[in-house]
Short mmCIF file of C-alpha atoms in Angstrom, two decimals:
data_model
loop_
_atom_site.label_atom_id
_atom_site.label_comp_id
_atom_site.label_asym_id
_atom_site.label_seq_id
_atom_site.Cartn_x
_atom_site.Cartn_y
_atom_site.Cartn_z
CA UNK A 1 2.73 -1.97 0.73
CA UNK A 2 1.04 0.72 3.34
CA UNK A 3 3.26 1.37 6.18
CA UNK A 4 0.84 3.16 8.24
CA UNK A 5 -2.74 2.12 9.39
CA UNK A 6 -4.60 4.35 11.26
CA UNK A 7 -7.13 3.36 13.96
CA UNK A 8 -10.28 4.09 14.26
CA UNK A 9 -10.99 4.70 10.77
CA UNK A 10 -13.87 7.66 11.66
CA UNK A 11 -14.27 8.95 15.28
CA UNK A 12 -17.31 11.30 16.06
CA UNK A 13 -16.89 13.40 19.28
CA UNK A 14 -18.62 16.24 21.13
CA UNK A 15 -16.43 19.43 21.52
CA UNK A 16 -14.70 19.70 24.89
CA UNK A 17 -14.13 15.88 24.66
CA UNK A 18 -10.58 14.22 24.01
CA UNK A 19 -9.59 12.63 20.49
CA UNK A 20 -7.46 9.55 20.47
CA UNK A 21 -6.03 8.36 17.08
CA UNK A 22 -3.77 5.47 16.55
CA UNK A 23 -1.32 4.51 13.96
CA UNK A 24 0.72 1.06 13.40
CA UNK A 25 3.50 0.42 11.10
CA UNK A 26 5.38 -2.60 9.61
CA UNK A 27 9.12 -1.44 9.22
CA UNK A 28 11.85 0.48 11.28
CA UNK A 29 11.30 4.27 10.76
CA UNK A 30 13.14 7.29 11.15
CA UNK A 31 10.82 9.10 12.48
CA UNK A 32 7.02 9.61 12.64
CA UNK A 33 4.62 12.72 11.68
CA UNK A 34 1.22 13.55 11.64
CA UNK A 35 -0.75 15.20 9.40
CA UNK A 36 -4.24 16.94 9.22
CA UNK A 37 -6.45 17.58 6.08
CA UNK A 38 -9.55 19.29 5.85
CA UNK A 39 -11.79 17.93 3.54
CA UNK A 40 -10.19 18.05 0.10
CA UNK A 41 -7.46 20.39 1.05
CA UNK A 42 -3.49 20.65 1.87
CA UNK A 43 -1.58 18.80 4.31
CA UNK A 44 -0.89 20.40 7.70
CA UNK A 45 1.96 19.09 9.39
CA UNK A 46 1.03 19.06 13.29
CA UNK A 47 3.85 17.12 14.97
CA UNK A 48 7.07 15.00 14.33
CA UNK A 49 8.35 12.53 16.57
CA UNK A 50 11.82 11.31 16.29
CA UNK A 51 12.29 7.22 16.73
CA UNK A 52 14.49 7.63 20.09
CA UNK A 53 11.47 9.90 21.35
CA UNK A 54 8.39 8.38 23.41
CA UNK A 55 6.28 11.15 23.74
CA UNK A 56 5.96 14.60 22.54
CA UNK A 57 3.55 17.72 23.16
CA UNK A 58 2.67 20.27 21.00
CA UNK A 59 -0.28 22.92 22.40
CA UNK A 60 -3.16 20.53 22.49
CA UNK A 61 -1.43 17.55 20.83
CA UNK A 62 0.02 14.79 22.58
CA UNK A 63 1.80 12.05 20.60
CA UNK A 64 3.43 9.04 21.65
CA UNK A 65 5.66 6.38 19.75
CA UNK A 66 6.08 2.83 21.09
CA UNK A 67 8.88 1.15 18.60
CA UNK A 68 8.48 -1.74 19.99
CA UNK A 69 5.07 -2.26 19.26
CA UNK A 70 5.53 -0.15 15.90
CA UNK A 71 2.75 2.26 16.83
CA UNK A 72 1.70 5.39 17.64
CA UNK A 73 -1.03 7.43 19.21
CA UNK A 74 -1.96 10.95 18.83
CA UNK A 75 -4.07 12.91 21.40
CA UNK A 76 -6.24 16.28 20.82
CA UNK A 77 -7.50 17.40 24.42
CA UNK A 78 -10.39 19.72 24.48
CA UNK A 79 -11.22 19.11 21.25
CA UNK A 80 -12.87 21.84 18.91
CA UNK A 81 -15.23 21.98 16.03
CA UNK A 82 -12.64 23.32 14.06
CA UNK A 83 -10.46 20.03 14.91
CA UNK A 84 -12.68 18.48 12.48
CA UNK A 85 -10.60 17.03 9.50
CA UNK A 86 -8.74 13.89 8.52
CA UNK A 87 -5.79 12.78 10.46
CA UNK A 88 -2.88 10.95 9.15
CA UNK A 89 -0.01 9.61 10.39
CA UNK A 90 3.21 9.06 8.16
CA UNK A 91 6.71 7.65 8.52
CA UNK A 92 10.00 8.15 6.98
CA UNK A 93 12.68 5.23 7.04
CA UNK A 94 16.05 4.03 6.10
CA UNK A 95 17.89 6.33 3.87
CA UNK A 96 14.66 7.50 2.15
CA UNK A 97 12.78 10.68 3.02
CA UNK A 98 9.96 10.00 1.50
CA UNK A 99 6.45 10.01 3.62
CA UNK A 100 4.61 6.75 3.90
CA UNK A 101 1.17 7.93 4.83
CA UNK A 102 -1.50 5.60 6.90
CA UNK A 103 -5.13 5.31 5.94
CA UNK A 104 -6.14 8.52 7.90
CA UNK A 105 -8.63 8.85 10.72
CA UNK A 106 -11.80 11.01 9.82
CA UNK A 107 -12.38 13.19 12.96
CA UNK A 108 -15.64 14.80 13.41
CA UNK A 109 -16.24 17.10 16.59
CA UNK A 110 -19.74 18.16 17.18
CA UNK A 111 -20.46 21.40 18.56
CA UNK B 1 6.04 33.01 6.03
CA UNK B 2 6.52 31.85 2.41
CA UNK B 3 4.56 28.32 1.77
CA UNK B 4 4.77 25.92 -1.06
CA UNK B 5 2.76 26.96 -4.47
CA UNK B 6 1.21 24.90 -6.78
CA UNK B 7 -0.38 25.83 -9.79
CA UNK B 8 -2.83 25.40 -11.30
CA UNK B 9 -5.34 24.77 -8.55
CA UNK B 10 -7.61 23.01 -10.41
CA UNK B 11 -7.33 21.25 -13.89
CA UNK B 12 -9.63 19.51 -16.21
CA UNK B 13 -8.72 17.39 -19.36
CA UNK B 14 -9.85 14.88 -21.56
CA UNK B 15 -8.26 11.41 -21.83
CA UNK B 16 -4.92 10.72 -23.90
CA UNK B 17 -4.11 14.80 -23.14
CA UNK B 18 -1.25 15.87 -21.04
CA UNK B 19 -1.13 17.84 -18.26
CA UNK B 20 1.61 19.72 -16.78
CA UNK B 21 2.02 20.54 -13.13
CA UNK B 22 4.14 23.17 -11.22
CA UNK B 23 5.38 23.46 -7.93
CA UNK B 24 7.67 26.56 -6.27
CA UNK B 25 9.11 24.74 -3.04
CA UNK B 26 9.70 27.19 0.33
CA UNK B 27 12.51 29.56 -0.54
CA UNK B 28 15.73 27.79 0.69
CA UNK B 29 14.14 24.50 0.42
CA UNK B 30 16.51 22.12 -1.39
CA UNK B 31 13.89 19.00 -1.79
CA UNK B 32 10.78 18.37 -3.72
CA UNK B 33 8.48 15.63 -3.01
CA UNK B 34 5.20 14.55 -5.11
CA UNK B 35 2.31 12.55 -3.84
CA UNK B 36 -1.04 11.33 -5.50
CA UNK B 37 -4.09 11.23 -3.38
CA UNK B 38 -7.28 9.68 -5.16
CA UNK B 39 -10.60 10.07 -3.75
CA UNK B 40 -10.85 9.01 -0.19
CA UNK B 41 -7.29 7.55 -0.15
CA UNK B 42 -4.43 8.28 1.57
CA UNK B 43 -1.18 10.46 -0.30
CA UNK B 44 0.93 8.16 -2.31
CA UNK B 45 4.42 9.29 -3.22
CA UNK B 46 5.56 9.56 -6.66
CA UNK B 47 8.46 11.04 -6.99
CA UNK B 48 11.54 13.47 -5.00
CA UNK B 49 14.28 15.51 -6.25
CA UNK B 50 17.19 16.88 -4.11
CA UNK B 51 19.47 19.36 -5.52
CA UNK B 52 17.52 19.15 -8.98
CA UNK B 53 18.85 15.44 -9.04
CA UNK B 54 15.89 12.50 -8.67
CA UNK B 55 16.84 10.84 -5.36
CA UNK B 56 13.59 8.78 -4.89
CA UNK B 57 10.88 7.19 -6.94
CA UNK B 58 7.61 5.73 -5.95
CA UNK B 59 4.58 4.43 -7.65
CA UNK B 60 4.76 6.88 -11.01
CA UNK B 61 3.63 5.47 -13.93
CA UNK B 62 5.81 5.38 -16.94
CA UNK B 63 3.50 8.19 -18.62
CA UNK B 64 4.37 10.17 -15.86
CA UNK B 65 7.98 12.40 -15.95
CA UNK B 66 9.05 15.01 -13.32
CA UNK B 67 12.01 17.38 -12.96
CA UNK B 68 13.28 19.65 -10.76
CA UNK B 69 15.06 23.37 -12.57
CA UNK B 70 17.70 25.43 -11.38
CA UNK B 71 15.57 27.72 -9.40
CA UNK B 72 14.41 24.67 -7.49
CA UNK B 73 11.03 24.49 -8.79
CA UNK B 74 9.64 21.10 -10.05
CA UNK B 75 7.14 20.03 -12.99
CA UNK B 76 5.07 16.84 -13.03
CA UNK B 77 4.35 15.91 -16.58
CA UNK B 78 1.66 13.75 -17.15
CA UNK B 79 1.09 12.16 -20.92
CA UNK B 80 -1.93 9.85 -22.18
CA UNK B 81 -4.19 10.83 -19.24
CA UNK B 82 -6.75 7.96 -18.25
CA UNK B 83 -9.53 8.69 -16.12
CA UNK B 84 -7.73 6.71 -13.05
CA UNK B 85 -5.27 9.77 -12.77
CA UNK B 86 -8.02 12.27 -11.65
CA UNK B 87 -6.89 12.98 -7.98
CA UNK B 88 -5.32 15.21 -5.76
CA UNK B 89 -1.57 16.01 -6.41
CA UNK B 90 0.68 17.60 -3.95
CA UNK B 91 3.60 18.88 -4.03
CA UNK B 92 5.93 19.05 -0.70
CA UNK B 93 9.26 20.68 0.09
CA UNK B 94 11.63 20.60 3.12
CA UNK B 95 15.23 21.27 3.83
CA UNK B 96 17.28 18.33 4.11
CA UNK B 97 20.72 19.30 3.94
CA UNK B 98 20.19 21.42 7.31
CA UNK B 99 22.68 20.07 9.84
CA UNK B 100 21.45 19.42 13.08
CA UNK B 101 17.76 19.77 12.36
CA UNK B 102 14.66 17.41 12.87
CA UNK B 103 14.93 15.81 9.67
CA UNK B 104 12.08 14.75 7.59
CA UNK B 105 9.33 17.30 7.99
CA UNK B 106 7.90 18.06 4.74
CA UNK B 107 5.46 21.15 4.17
CA UNK B 108 3.04 20.49 1.64
CA UNK B 109 1.36 22.81 -0.99
CA UNK B 110 -2.24 23.46 -1.41
CA UNK B 111 -2.63 20.74 -4.20
CA UNK B 112 -3.62 20.55 -7.97
CA UNK B 113 -6.92 18.86 -8.03
CA UNK B 114 -6.85 16.94 -11.18
CA UNK B 115 -10.14 15.73 -13.27
CA UNK B 116 -9.88 13.35 -16.56
CA UNK B 117 -13.04 13.17 -18.28
#
């Protein structure tokens, strides 16, 4: 079964605006990670947040985690055309280290 | 910095043929993961190896097998290929045994795009 579900599935914004993507998951986790994928290319790790953390920042990225609601959000501030990509959340849980991915959000930043 | 290397980058095969995908993890990483991403889909975990032993298994068909060698590189062997095997295959690596490090961050290779005709 799919662990993470991204919301929205697609998001189109103008350059300079903020983009918020949400992710929900079903079972307990060790951590939650966000990855970016440019069209048909490799997955680039953006940020990891542990289950005992509530918020994390990295440059223009801000991630929040609410374990009581089993959800996370990724905020990209001051977006750029180069941020256009698909964004996936992925979780690890229990004693295994495999990543379980959500469906992804396709972000389009228009110049 | 060295990244995960995958070869080949593109592969075209006929139905019922076999294919071998190779993965070279980041130096000193002890864990390798394989994922399959179908068109427009999210990546799905196939199998992983830790210190050359299989550590976890996901939705990997019986027609597929994989192993990790003494130099830590890994190979995914795919036999009796079907049209539905057409996908992007990613290898990722991580350093699981590192004490005190955040766990779970996997570094992905560029992928092998397999097309089965």
